[in-house]
mmCIF file of N, CA, C and O and ligand atoms in Angstrom:
data_model
loop_
_atom_site.group_PDB
_atom_site.id
_atom_site.type_symbol
_atom_site.label_atom_id
_atom_site.label_comp_id
_atom_site.label_asym_id
_atom_site.label_seq_id
_atom_site.Cartn_x
_atom_site.Cartn_y
_atom_site.Cartn_z
ATOM 1 N N MET A 1 -0.105 -21.058 70.706
ATOM 2 C CA MET A 1 -0.063 -22.508 70.015
ATOM 3 C C MET A 1 -0.438 -22.554 68.046
ATOM 4 O O MET A 1 -1.356 -21.754 67.873
ATOM 5 N N ALA A 2 0.162 -23.754 68.179
ATOM 6 C CA ALA A 2 0.564 -23.886 66.636
ATOM 7 C C ALA A 2 -0.637 -24.562 65.418
ATOM 8 O O ALA A 2 -0.597 -24.325 64.349
ATOM 9 N N GLY A 3 -0.920 -25.520 66.147
ATOM 10 C CA GLY A 3 -1.811 -26.025 65.757
ATOM 11 C C GLY A 3 -0.960 -27.404 64.991
ATOM 12 O O GLY A 3 0.102 -27.886 65.121
ATOM 13 N N SER A 4 -1.667 -28.298 63.683
ATOM 14 C CA SER A 4 -0.707 -29.384 63.163
ATOM 15 C C SER A 4 0.014 -28.534 61.852
ATOM 16 O O SER A 4 -0.442 -28.100 61.122
ATOM 17 N N ARG A 5 0.900 -29.320 61.656
ATOM 18 C CA ARG A 5 1.819 -29.003 60.638
ATOM 19 C C ARG A 5 1.295 -29.927 59.516
ATOM 20 O O ARG A 5 0.902 -30.930 59.706
ATOM 21 N N VAL A 6 0.871 -29.041 58.378
ATOM 22 C CA VAL A 6 0.291 -29.562 57.453
ATOM 23 C C VAL A 6 0.846 -29.979 56.011
ATOM 24 O O VAL A 6 0.744 -30.591 54.921
ATOM 25 N N ALA A 7 2.082 -29.318 56.247
ATOM 26 C CA ALA A 7 2.922 -29.039 54.570
ATOM 27 C C ALA A 7 3.981 -27.876 55.042
ATOM 28 O O ALA A 7 3.915 -27.444 56.204
ATOM 29 N N SER A 8 5.307 -28.062 54.076
ATOM 30 C CA SER A 8 6.169 -26.924 54.202
ATOM 31 C C SER A 8 6.114 -26.195 53.328
ATOM 32 O O SER A 8 5.428 -26.669 52.065
ATOM 33 N N VAL A 9 6.197 -25.047 53.375
ATOM 34 C CA VAL A 9 6.144 -23.733 52.231
ATOM 35 C C VAL A 9 6.578 -24.028 51.395
ATOM 36 O O VAL A 9 6.319 -23.983 49.862
ATOM 37 N N ALA A 10 7.832 -25.094 50.902
ATOM 38 C CA ALA A 10 8.674 -25.290 49.827
ATOM 39 C C ALA A 10 7.928 -26.305 49.179
ATOM 40 O O ALA A 10 8.078 -26.448 47.471
ATOM 41 N N GLU A 11 6.939 -27.495 49.564
ATOM 42 C CA GLU A 11 6.169 -28.197 48.647
ATOM 43 C C GLU A 11 4.803 -27.746 47.782
ATOM 44 O O GLU A 11 4.688 -28.283 47.188
ATOM 45 N N LEU A 12 4.474 -26.512 48.694
ATOM 46 C CA LEU A 12 3.523 -25.904 48.119
ATOM 47 C C LEU A 12 3.441 -25.512 46.960
ATOM 48 O O LEU A 12 4.419 -24.549 46.593
ATOM 49 N N VAL A 13 2.727 -25.684 45.901
ATOM 50 C CA VAL A 13 3.308 -24.959 44.307
ATOM 51 C C VAL A 13 2.274 -23.719 44.560
ATOM 52 O O VAL A 13 1.236 -23.763 44.523
ATOM 53 N N GLU A 14 3.040 -22.935 44.213
ATOM 54 C CA GLU A 14 2.185 -21.135 43.636
ATOM 55 C C GLU A 14 0.848 -21.148 43.048
ATOM 56 O O GLU A 14 1.091 -22.280 42.196
ATOM 57 N N ASN A 15 -0.100 -20.652 43.381
ATOM 58 C CA ASN A 15 -1.219 -20.682 42.322
ATOM 59 C C ASN A 15 -1.850 -21.970 42.292
ATOM 60 O O ASN A 15 -2.658 -22.398 41.111
ATOM 61 N N GLN A 16 -1.811 -22.929 43.068
ATOM 62 C CA GLN A 16 -2.282 -24.317 42.925
ATOM 63 C C GLN A 16 -2.771 -25.047 44.551
ATOM 64 O O GLN A 16 -1.986 -24.460 45.565
ATOM 65 N N ALA A 17 -3.885 -25.147 44.339
ATOM 66 C CA ALA A 17 -4.734 -25.538 46.225
ATOM 67 C C ALA A 17 -4.116 -27.368 46.070
ATOM 68 O O ALA A 17 -4.069 -27.619 45.331
ATOM 69 N N THR A 18 -4.146 -26.997 47.623
ATOM 70 C CA THR A 18 -3.692 -28.499 48.512
ATOM 71 C C THR A 18 -4.714 -28.676 49.282
ATOM 72 O O THR A 18 -5.217 -27.768 49.963
ATOM 73 N N ARG A 19 -5.384 -29.880 48.843
ATOM 74 C CA ARG A 19 -6.291 -30.223 50.160
ATOM 75 C C ARG A 19 -5.560 -30.999 51.518
ATOM 76 O O ARG A 19 -5.145 -31.974 51.351
ATOM 77 N N VAL A 20 -6.050 -30.733 52.493
ATOM 78 C CA VAL A 20 -5.579 -31.561 53.611
ATOM 79 C C VAL A 20 -6.663 -31.375 54.326
ATOM 80 O O VAL A 20 -7.703 -30.868 54.792
ATOM 81 N N VAL A 21 -6.498 -32.550 55.480
ATOM 82 C CA VAL A 21 -7.433 -32.667 56.430
ATOM 83 C C VAL A 21 -6.979 -32.676 57.879
ATOM 84 O O VAL A 21 -6.150 -33.566 57.980
ATOM 85 N N VAL A 22 -7.445 -31.710 58.497
ATOM 86 C CA VAL A 22 -6.887 -31.669 60.211
ATOM 87 C C VAL A 22 -7.720 -31.804 61.179
ATOM 88 O O VAL A 22 -8.789 -31.065 60.988
ATOM 89 N N ASP A 23 -7.807 -32.747 61.969
ATOM 90 C CA ASP A 23 -8.371 -33.186 62.979
ATOM 91 C C ASP A 23 -10.066 -33.204 62.615
ATOM 92 O O ASP A 23 -11.320 -32.889 62.990
ATOM 93 N N GLY A 24 -9.966 -33.741 60.894
ATOM 94 C CA GLY A 24 -11.473 -34.263 60.746
ATOM 95 C C GLY A 24 -12.140 -33.061 59.440
ATOM 96 O O GLY A 24 -13.299 -32.687 59.166
ATOM 97 N N VAL A 25 -11.266 -31.721 59.411
ATOM 98 C CA VAL A 25 -11.767 -30.500 58.968
ATOM 99 C C VAL A 25 -11.035 -30.793 57.855
ATOM 100 O O VAL A 25 -9.391 -30.090 58.004
ATOM 101 N N PRO A 26 -11.696 -30.770 56.605
ATOM 102 C CA PRO A 26 -10.845 -30.203 55.231
ATOM 103 C C PRO A 26 -10.491 -28.670 55.004
ATOM 104 O O PRO A 26 -11.941 -28.243 55.037
ATOM 105 N N ILE A 27 -9.602 -28.814 54.258
ATOM 106 C CA ILE A 27 -8.862 -27.202 53.976
ATOM 107 C C ILE A 27 -8.221 -27.314 53.041
ATOM 108 O O ILE A 27 -7.460 -28.180 52.621
ATOM 109 N N ALA A 28 -8.456 -26.384 52.012
ATOM 110 C CA ALA A 28 -7.871 -25.794 51.023
ATOM 111 C C ALA A 28 -6.893 -24.854 51.203
ATOM 112 O O ALA A 28 -6.988 -23.697 52.068
ATOM 113 N N ILE A 29 -5.299 -25.385 51.167
ATOM 114 C CA ILE A 29 -4.501 -24.481 51.373
ATOM 115 C C ILE A 29 -3.884 -23.955 49.863
ATOM 116 O O ILE A 29 -3.478 -24.778 48.774
ATOM 117 N N VAL A 30 -3.597 -22.340 49.986
ATOM 118 C CA VAL A 30 -3.192 -21.932 48.621
ATOM 119 C C VAL A 30 -1.744 -20.855 48.859
ATOM 120 O O VAL A 30 -2.097 -20.109 49.983
ATOM 121 N N LYS A 31 -1.287 -21.191 48.064
ATOM 122 C CA LYS A 31 0.016 -20.388 48.073
ATOM 123 C C LYS A 31 -0.112 -19.293 47.078
ATOM 124 O O LYS A 31 0.037 -19.543 45.784
ATOM 125 N N ASP A 32 -0.717 -18.166 47.095
ATOM 126 C CA ASP A 32 -0.580 -16.847 46.116
ATOM 127 C C ASP A 32 0.886 -16.609 45.767
ATOM 128 O O ASP A 32 1.864 -16.873 45.932
ATOM 129 N N SER A 33 0.703 -15.926 44.344
ATOM 130 C CA SER A 33 1.775 -15.386 43.580
ATOM 131 C C SER A 33 2.775 -14.396 44.529
ATOM 132 O O SER A 33 4.281 -14.311 44.298
ATOM 133 N N ALA A 34 2.262 -13.590 45.492
ATOM 134 C CA ALA A 34 3.098 -12.878 46.788
ATOM 135 C C ALA A 34 3.877 -13.815 47.269
ATOM 136 O O ALA A 34 4.727 -13.460 48.376
ATOM 137 N N GLY A 35 3.554 -15.073 47.789
ATOM 138 C CA GLY A 35 4.396 -16.196 48.377
ATOM 139 C C GLY A 35 3.301 -16.300 49.622
ATOM 140 O O GLY A 35 3.701 -16.772 50.863
ATOM 141 N N ASP A 36 2.289 -15.300 49.976
ATOM 142 C CA ASP A 36 1.405 -15.555 51.269
ATOM 143 C C ASP A 36 0.799 -16.789 51.127
ATOM 144 O O ASP A 36 0.007 -17.009 49.808
ATOM 145 N N ILE A 37 0.315 -17.350 52.601
ATOM 146 C CA ILE A 37 -0.271 -18.846 52.508
ATOM 147 C C ILE A 37 -1.492 -18.538 53.276
ATOM 148 O O ILE A 37 -2.051 -17.926 53.905
ATOM 149 N N HIS A 38 -2.951 -19.042 52.567
ATOM 150 C CA HIS A 38 -3.692 -18.736 52.654
ATOM 151 C C HIS A 38 -4.394 -20.115 53.134
ATOM 152 O O HIS A 38 -4.554 -21.138 52.477
ATOM 153 N N ALA A 39 -5.958 -20.598 54.034
ATOM 154 C CA ALA A 39 -6.634 -22.097 53.967
ATOM 155 C C ALA A 39 -7.746 -21.396 54.353
ATOM 156 O O ALA A 39 -8.029 -20.545 55.351
ATOM 157 N N ILE A 40 -8.713 -22.005 53.436
ATOM 158 C CA ILE A 40 -9.759 -21.612 54.292
ATOM 159 C C ILE A 40 -10.692 -23.307 53.776
ATOM 160 O O ILE A 40 -10.013 -24.103 53.150
ATOM 161 N N GLY A 41 -12.188 -23.233 53.963
ATOM 162 C CA GLY A 41 -12.578 -24.511 54.496
ATOM 163 C C GLY A 41 -12.792 -24.747 52.742
ATOM 164 O O GLY A 41 -12.619 -24.157 51.906
ATOM 165 N N ASP A 42 -12.380 -26.218 52.555
ATOM 166 C CA ASP A 42 -12.444 -26.744 51.497
ATOM 167 C C ASP A 42 -13.427 -27.320 51.049
ATOM 168 O O ASP A 42 -13.606 -27.273 49.427
ATOM 169 N N THR A 43 -14.744 -27.495 51.577
ATOM 170 C CA THR A 43 -16.051 -28.140 51.027
ATOM 171 C C THR A 43 -16.712 -26.482 50.403
ATOM 172 O O THR A 43 -17.137 -25.675 51.605
ATOM 173 N N CYS A 44 -17.276 -26.543 49.379
ATOM 174 C CA CYS A 44 -18.201 -25.470 49.105
ATOM 175 C C CYS A 44 -19.271 -25.387 49.343
ATOM 176 O O CYS A 44 -19.851 -26.535 49.747
ATOM 177 N N THR A 45 -19.881 -23.794 49.850
ATOM 178 C CA THR A 45 -21.210 -24.826 50.370
ATOM 179 C C THR A 45 -22.338 -24.500 49.709
ATOM 180 O O THR A 45 -23.649 -24.276 50.100
ATOM 181 N N HIS A 46 -22.127 -24.693 48.283
ATOM 182 C CA HIS A 46 -23.356 -24.433 47.376
ATOM 183 C C HIS A 46 -23.574 -26.380 47.399
ATOM 184 O O HIS A 46 -24.682 -26.961 46.696
ATOM 185 N N GLY A 47 -22.238 -27.183 46.979
ATOM 186 C CA GLY A 47 -22.679 -28.252 46.707
ATOM 187 C C GLY A 47 -21.541 -29.136 47.788
ATOM 188 O O GLY A 47 -20.544 -28.715 48.663
ATOM 189 N N GLU A 48 -21.198 -30.456 48.126
ATOM 190 C CA GLU A 48 -20.168 -31.347 48.497
ATOM 191 C C GLU A 48 -19.121 -31.472 47.328
ATOM 192 O O GLU A 48 -18.469 -32.049 46.939
ATOM 193 N N ILE A 49 -18.597 -30.495 47.230
ATOM 194 C CA ILE A 49 -17.383 -30.475 46.083
ATOM 195 C C ILE A 49 -15.867 -29.751 46.681
ATOM 196 O O ILE A 49 -16.024 -28.608 47.979
ATOM 197 N N SER A 50 -14.812 -30.502 46.521
ATOM 198 C CA SER A 50 -13.514 -29.673 46.995
ATOM 199 C C SER A 50 -13.300 -28.772 46.686
ATOM 200 O O SER A 50 -12.730 -28.611 45.296
ATOM 201 N N LEU A 51 -12.938 -27.842 47.518
ATOM 202 C CA LEU A 51 -12.775 -26.404 46.170
ATOM 203 C C LEU A 51 -11.008 -26.455 45.769
ATOM 204 O O LEU A 51 -10.510 -25.791 44.620
ATOM 205 N N ALA A 52 -10.173 -27.105 46.460
ATOM 206 C CA ALA A 52 -9.168 -27.331 46.185
ATOM 207 C C ALA A 52 -8.989 -27.981 44.851
ATOM 208 O O ALA A 52 -7.909 -28.027 44.333
ATOM 209 N N GLU A 53 -9.858 -28.196 44.205
ATOM 210 C CA GLU A 53 -9.992 -29.123 43.148
ATOM 211 C C GLU A 53 -10.463 -28.269 41.932
ATOM 212 O O GLU A 53 -9.988 -28.210 40.620
ATOM 213 N N GLY A 54 -10.247 -26.969 42.356
ATOM 214 C CA GLY A 54 -10.793 -25.647 41.571
ATOM 215 C C GLY A 54 -9.879 -24.807 41.006
ATOM 216 O O GLY A 54 -8.672 -25.367 40.644
ATOM 217 N N PHE A 55 -10.607 -23.834 40.695
ATOM 218 C CA PHE A 55 -9.140 -22.804 40.069
ATOM 219 C C PHE A 55 -8.563 -21.872 40.803
ATOM 220 O O PHE A 55 -9.590 -20.822 41.516
ATOM 221 N N ILE A 56 -7.915 -20.904 40.902
ATOM 222 C CA ILE A 56 -7.186 -19.930 41.616
ATOM 223 C C ILE A 56 -6.757 -19.191 40.402
ATOM 224 O O ILE A 56 -6.608 -18.788 39.847
ATOM 225 N N GLU A 57 -7.696 -17.733 40.804
ATOM 226 C CA GLU A 57 -7.759 -16.190 39.995
ATOM 227 C C GLU A 57 -7.336 -15.337 41.254
ATOM 228 O O GLU A 57 -8.176 -15.304 41.870
ATOM 229 N N GLY A 58 -6.324 -14.968 40.869
ATOM 230 C CA GLY A 58 -6.172 -13.916 41.959
ATOM 231 C C GLY A 58 -5.795 -14.343 43.165
ATOM 232 O O GLY A 58 -5.481 -15.379 43.465
ATOM 233 N N GLU A 59 -7.166 -13.884 44.055
ATOM 234 C CA GLU A 59 -7.005 -14.076 45.768
ATOM 235 C C GLU A 59 -8.226 -14.857 46.082
ATOM 236 O O GLU A 59 -8.464 -14.679 46.891
ATOM 237 N N THR A 60 -8.363 -15.354 44.776
ATOM 238 C CA THR A 60 -10.187 -16.235 44.678
ATOM 239 C C THR A 60 -9.626 -17.976 44.375
ATOM 240 O O THR A 60 -8.913 -18.066 43.675
ATOM 241 N N LEU A 61 -10.547 -18.716 44.567
ATOM 242 C CA LEU A 61 -10.720 -20.000 44.606
ATOM 243 C C LEU A 61 -11.865 -20.252 44.109
ATOM 244 O O LEU A 61 -13.020 -19.836 44.722
ATOM 245 N N GLU A 62 -12.124 -20.743 42.893
ATOM 246 C CA GLU A 62 -13.313 -20.931 42.099
ATOM 247 C C GLU A 62 -13.674 -22.444 42.143
ATOM 248 O O GLU A 62 -12.865 -23.246 41.745
ATOM 249 N N CYS A 63 -14.812 -22.533 42.649
ATOM 250 C CA CYS A 63 -15.230 -23.935 42.602
ATOM 251 C C CYS A 63 -15.986 -24.686 41.080
ATOM 252 O O CYS A 63 -16.446 -23.681 40.485
ATOM 253 N N TRP A 64 -15.400 -25.628 40.826
ATOM 254 C CA TRP A 64 -15.419 -26.262 39.288
ATOM 255 C C TRP A 64 -16.603 -26.135 38.868
ATOM 256 O O TRP A 64 -16.898 -26.439 37.818
ATOM 257 N N ALA A 65 -17.097 -26.835 40.089
ATOM 258 C CA ALA A 65 -18.636 -27.079 39.864
ATOM 259 C C ALA A 65 -19.883 -26.184 38.958
ATOM 260 O O ALA A 65 -20.096 -26.204 37.981
ATOM 261 N N HIS A 66 -19.912 -25.167 39.755
ATOM 262 C CA HIS A 66 -20.686 -24.139 38.929
ATOM 263 C C HIS A 66 -20.061 -22.750 39.093
ATOM 264 O O HIS A 66 -20.884 -21.272 38.938
ATOM 265 N N GLY A 67 -18.837 -22.649 39.333
ATOM 266 C CA GLY A 67 -18.313 -21.132 39.010
ATOM 267 C C GLY A 67 -17.848 -20.004 39.909
ATOM 268 O O GLY A 67 -17.745 -19.220 39.983
ATOM 269 N N SER A 68 -18.986 -20.361 41.611
ATOM 270 C CA SER A 68 -18.311 -19.649 42.480
ATOM 271 C C SER A 68 -16.750 -19.560 43.019
ATOM 272 O O SER A 68 -16.652 -20.533 42.926
ATOM 273 N N GLN A 69 -17.048 -18.224 43.146
ATOM 274 C CA GLN A 69 -15.234 -17.727 43.340
ATOM 275 C C GLN A 69 -15.424 -17.194 44.925
ATOM 276 O O GLN A 69 -16.008 -16.202 45.081
ATOM 277 N N PHE A 70 -14.647 -18.133 45.664
ATOM 278 C CA PHE A 70 -14.214 -17.832 47.030
ATOM 279 C C PHE A 70 -13.612 -16.963 47.375
ATOM 280 O O PHE A 70 -12.146 -17.332 47.105
ATOM 281 N N SER A 71 -13.397 -15.762 48.172
ATOM 282 C CA SER A 71 -11.966 -15.153 48.554
ATOM 283 C C SER A 71 -11.276 -15.839 49.608
ATOM 284 O O SER A 71 -11.604 -16.211 50.532
ATOM 285 N N LEU A 72 -10.149 -16.110 48.861
ATOM 286 C CA LEU A 72 -8.951 -16.541 50.099
ATOM 287 C C LEU A 72 -8.599 -15.896 51.366
ATOM 288 O O LEU A 72 -8.310 -16.332 52.034
ATOM 289 N N LEU A 73 -9.437 -14.171 50.980
ATOM 290 C CA LEU A 73 -8.831 -13.646 52.544
ATOM 291 C C LEU A 73 -10.498 -13.571 53.457
ATOM 292 O O LEU A 73 -10.030 -13.397 54.524
ATOM 293 N N THR A 74 -11.378 -13.389 52.784
ATOM 294 C CA THR A 74 -12.593 -13.455 53.639
ATOM 295 C C THR A 74 -13.542 -14.682 53.739
ATOM 296 O O THR A 74 -14.410 -14.906 54.477
ATOM 297 N N GLY A 75 -12.969 -15.821 52.643
ATOM 298 C CA GLY A 75 -14.057 -16.755 52.580
ATOM 299 C C GLY A 75 -15.336 -16.529 52.052
ATOM 300 O O GLY A 75 -16.228 -17.707 51.485
ATOM 301 N N LYS A 76 -15.425 -15.390 51.655
ATOM 302 C CA LYS A 76 -16.720 -15.216 51.224
ATOM 303 C C LYS A 76 -17.202 -15.405 49.709
ATOM 304 O O LYS A 76 -15.910 -15.049 48.797
ATOM 305 N N PRO A 77 -18.389 -15.810 48.928
ATOM 306 C CA PRO A 77 -18.256 -16.044 47.631
ATOM 307 C C PRO A 77 -18.740 -14.715 46.815
ATOM 308 O O PRO A 77 -19.121 -14.084 47.285
ATOM 309 N N LEU A 78 -17.825 -14.484 45.852
ATOM 310 C CA LEU A 78 -18.059 -13.549 45.521
ATOM 311 C C LEU A 78 -19.097 -13.259 44.443
ATOM 312 O O LEU A 78 -19.618 -12.462 43.885
ATOM 313 N N ASN A 79 -19.594 -14.722 43.923
ATOM 314 C CA ASN A 79 -20.824 -14.541 43.120
ATOM 315 C C ASN A 79 -21.583 -15.827 43.409
ATOM 316 O O ASN A 79 -21.010 -17.020 43.783
ATOM 317 N N LEU A 80 -22.561 -16.215 42.681
ATOM 318 C CA LEU A 80 -23.626 -17.046 43.043
ATOM 319 C C LEU A 80 -22.965 -18.226 42.551
ATOM 320 O O LEU A 80 -22.544 -17.870 41.150
ATOM 321 N N PRO A 81 -23.342 -19.417 42.700
ATOM 322 C CA PRO A 81 -24.769 -19.747 43.465
ATOM 323 C C PRO A 81 -24.662 -19.751 44.646
ATOM 324 O O PRO A 81 -25.361 -19.959 45.565
ATOM 325 N N ALA A 82 -23.203 -19.635 45.082
ATOM 326 C CA ALA A 82 -22.668 -19.997 46.626
ATOM 327 C C ALA A 82 -23.107 -18.644 47.494
ATOM 328 O O ALA A 82 -23.146 -17.860 46.503
ATOM 329 N N TYR A 83 -23.949 -18.682 48.404
ATOM 330 C CA TYR A 83 -23.959 -17.600 49.005
ATOM 331 C C TYR A 83 -23.099 -17.321 50.264
ATOM 332 O O TYR A 83 -23.641 -16.459 51.195
ATOM 333 N N GLU A 84 -23.060 -18.679 50.771
ATOM 334 C CA GLU A 84 -22.503 -18.661 52.207
ATOM 335 C C GLU A 84 -21.065 -18.818 52.143
ATOM 336 O O GLU A 84 -20.463 -19.440 51.322
ATOM 337 N N PRO A 85 -20.417 -17.884 53.207
ATOM 338 C CA PRO A 85 -19.213 -17.946 53.136
ATOM 339 C C PRO A 85 -18.570 -19.523 53.516
ATOM 340 O O PRO A 85 -18.981 -20.348 54.062
ATOM 341 N N VAL A 86 -16.916 -19.822 53.330
ATOM 342 C CA VAL A 86 -16.502 -20.672 53.621
ATOM 343 C C VAL A 86 -15.333 -20.002 54.999
ATOM 344 O O VAL A 86 -15.472 -19.220 54.933
ATOM 345 N N PRO A 87 -15.284 -20.729 55.841
ATOM 346 C CA PRO A 87 -14.363 -20.325 57.510
ATOM 347 C C PRO A 87 -12.698 -19.875 56.275
ATOM 348 O O PRO A 87 -11.958 -20.591 55.450
ATOM 349 N N VAL A 88 -11.985 -19.101 57.026
ATOM 350 C CA VAL A 88 -10.587 -18.895 56.942
ATOM 351 C C VAL A 88 -9.756 -18.848 58.265
ATOM 352 O O VAL A 88 -10.084 -18.391 59.168
ATOM 353 N N PHE A 89 -9.013 -20.098 58.105
ATOM 354 C CA PHE A 89 -8.181 -20.527 59.053
ATOM 355 C C PHE A 89 -6.948 -19.431 59.170
ATOM 356 O O PHE A 89 -6.361 -19.334 58.319
ATOM 357 N N GLN A 90 -6.801 -19.632 60.373
ATOM 358 C CA GLN A 90 -5.027 -18.708 60.879
ATOM 359 C C GLN A 90 -3.953 -19.894 60.313
ATOM 360 O O GLN A 90 -4.353 -20.768 60.869
ATOM 361 N N VAL A 91 -3.288 -19.019 59.410
ATOM 362 C CA VAL A 91 -2.064 -19.877 59.430
ATOM 363 C C VAL A 91 -0.710 -19.504 60.042
ATOM 364 O O VAL A 91 -0.407 -18.443 59.771
ATOM 365 N N GLU A 92 -0.010 -20.200 60.504
ATOM 366 C CA GLU A 92 1.263 -20.174 60.999
ATOM 367 C C GLU A 92 2.373 -20.584 60.404
ATOM 368 O O GLU A 92 2.458 -21.826 60.232
ATOM 369 N N VAL A 93 3.379 -20.028 59.730
ATOM 370 C CA VAL A 93 4.853 -20.439 59.388
ATOM 371 C C VAL A 93 5.757 -20.560 60.411
ATOM 372 O O VAL A 93 5.953 -19.443 60.766
ATOM 373 N N ILE A 94 6.039 -22.053 60.915
ATOM 374 C CA ILE A 94 7.107 -21.992 61.311
ATOM 375 C C ILE A 94 8.673 -22.350 61.152
ATOM 376 O O ILE A 94 8.787 -23.859 60.369
ATOM 377 N N ASP A 95 9.604 -22.054 60.876
ATOM 378 C CA ASP A 95 10.702 -22.612 60.320
ATOM 379 C C ASP A 95 10.722 -23.356 59.011
ATOM 380 O O ASP A 95 10.840 -24.468 58.914
ATOM 381 N N GLY A 96 9.566 -22.954 57.881
ATOM 382 C CA GLY A 96 9.475 -23.289 56.804
ATOM 383 C C GLY A 96 8.501 -23.861 56.804
ATOM 384 O O GLY A 96 8.269 -24.613 55.624
ATOM 385 N N ASP A 97 7.832 -24.452 57.931
ATOM 386 C CA ASP A 97 6.316 -25.633 57.886
ATOM 387 C C ASP A 97 5.494 -24.602 58.019
ATOM 388 O O ASP A 97 5.546 -24.069 58.855
ATOM 389 N N VAL A 98 4.542 -25.291 57.485
ATOM 390 C CA VAL A 98 2.577 -24.547 57.660
ATOM 391 C C VAL A 98 2.176 -25.443 59.132
ATOM 392 O O VAL A 98 1.901 -26.545 58.768
ATOM 393 N N TYR A 99 1.508 -24.607 59.876
ATOM 394 C CA TYR A 99 1.052 -25.117 60.632
ATOM 395 C C TYR A 99 -0.541 -24.426 60.924
ATOM 396 O O TYR A 99 -1.019 -23.409 60.079
ATOM 397 N N ILE A 100 -1.455 -25.266 61.196
ATOM 398 C CA ILE A 100 -3.484 -24.949 60.856
ATOM 399 C C ILE A 100 -4.002 -25.630 62.211
ATOM 400 O O ILE A 100 -3.618 -26.436 62.448
ATOM 401 N N ASP A 101 -4.632 -24.621 62.977
ATOM 402 C CA ASP A 101 -5.358 -24.862 64.085
ATOM 403 C C ASP A 101 -6.699 -24.682 62.995
ATOM 404 O O ASP A 101 -7.257 -23.756 63.617
ATOM 405 N N PRO A 102 -7.439 -26.205 63.120
ATOM 406 C CA PRO A 102 -8.587 -25.815 62.497
ATOM 407 C C PRO A 102 -9.709 -25.585 63.208
ATOM 408 O O PRO A 102 -11.129 -24.842 63.153
ATOM 409 N N THR A 103 -9.188 -25.173 64.690
ATOM 410 C CA THR A 103 -10.674 -24.312 65.439
ATOM 411 C C THR A 103 -10.193 -23.005 65.400
ATOM 412 O O THR A 103 -10.952 -21.862 66.347
ATOM 413 N N VAL A 104 -9.387 -22.525 65.157
ATOM 414 C CA VAL A 104 -9.024 -21.344 64.966
ATOM 415 C C VAL A 104 -9.235 -20.648 63.740
ATOM 416 O O VAL A 104 -8.550 -20.507 62.776
ATOM 417 N N THR A 105 -10.442 -19.944 63.324
ATOM 418 C CA THR A 105 -10.660 -19.306 61.864
ATOM 419 C C THR A 105 -10.117 -17.795 62.504
ATOM 420 O O THR A 105 -10.422 -16.782 63.342
ATOM 421 N N LYS A 106 -9.890 -16.993 61.293
ATOM 422 C CA LYS A 106 -9.802 -15.805 61.454
ATOM 423 C C LYS A 106 -11.378 -14.648 61.667
ATOM 424 O O LYS A 106 -12.436 -15.139 61.076
ATOM 425 N N GLU A 107 -10.824 -13.753 62.251
ATOM 426 C CA GLU A 107 -12.540 -12.844 62.243
ATOM 427 C C GLU A 107 -12.511 -11.863 61.007
ATOM 428 O O GLU A 107 -11.151 -11.075 60.975
ATOM 429 N N ILE A 108 -13.138 -12.018 60.610
ATOM 430 C CA ILE A 108 -13.619 -11.060 58.918
ATOM 431 C C ILE A 108 -14.690 -10.161 59.284
ATOM 432 O O ILE A 108 -15.374 -10.600 59.899
ATOM 433 N N HIS A 109 -14.331 -8.978 59.044
ATOM 434 C CA HIS A 109 -15.325 -7.978 58.924
ATOM 435 C C HIS A 109 -15.622 -7.264 58.008
ATOM 436 O O HIS A 109 -14.776 -7.352 56.800
HETATM 437 S S1 LIG B 1 -20.900 -26.746 44.309
HETATM 438 FE FE1 LIG B 1 -19.372 -25.197 44.027
HETATM 439 S S2 LIG B 1 -20.443 -23.509 43.211
HETATM 440 FE FE2 LIG B 1 -22.007 -25.420 43.161
#
């Protein structure tokens, strides 16, 4: 089950977040410098801020409002004020297109 096509790999700019809405779920997609694609919940858990408008540093996406950095791998904030994680979605790349099913989140341990 591939979910919905949200972008092509080619149109995603490295280290820049893109906001998409899939079935009503806002998602921030990031292609990191290794070319890996990550998808996490776009809404900061501290306020109604789109994380895709923030800054990427390494494997984190930083909320521009108050500076919490969310791990692209686990969805967890690495610093306050946010303390609740955002969901991490499974990403599938098929023939150069990116697919996300917003009902499928990764299991984080
Ligand atoms: S709204 Fe994101 S850290 Fe405050």
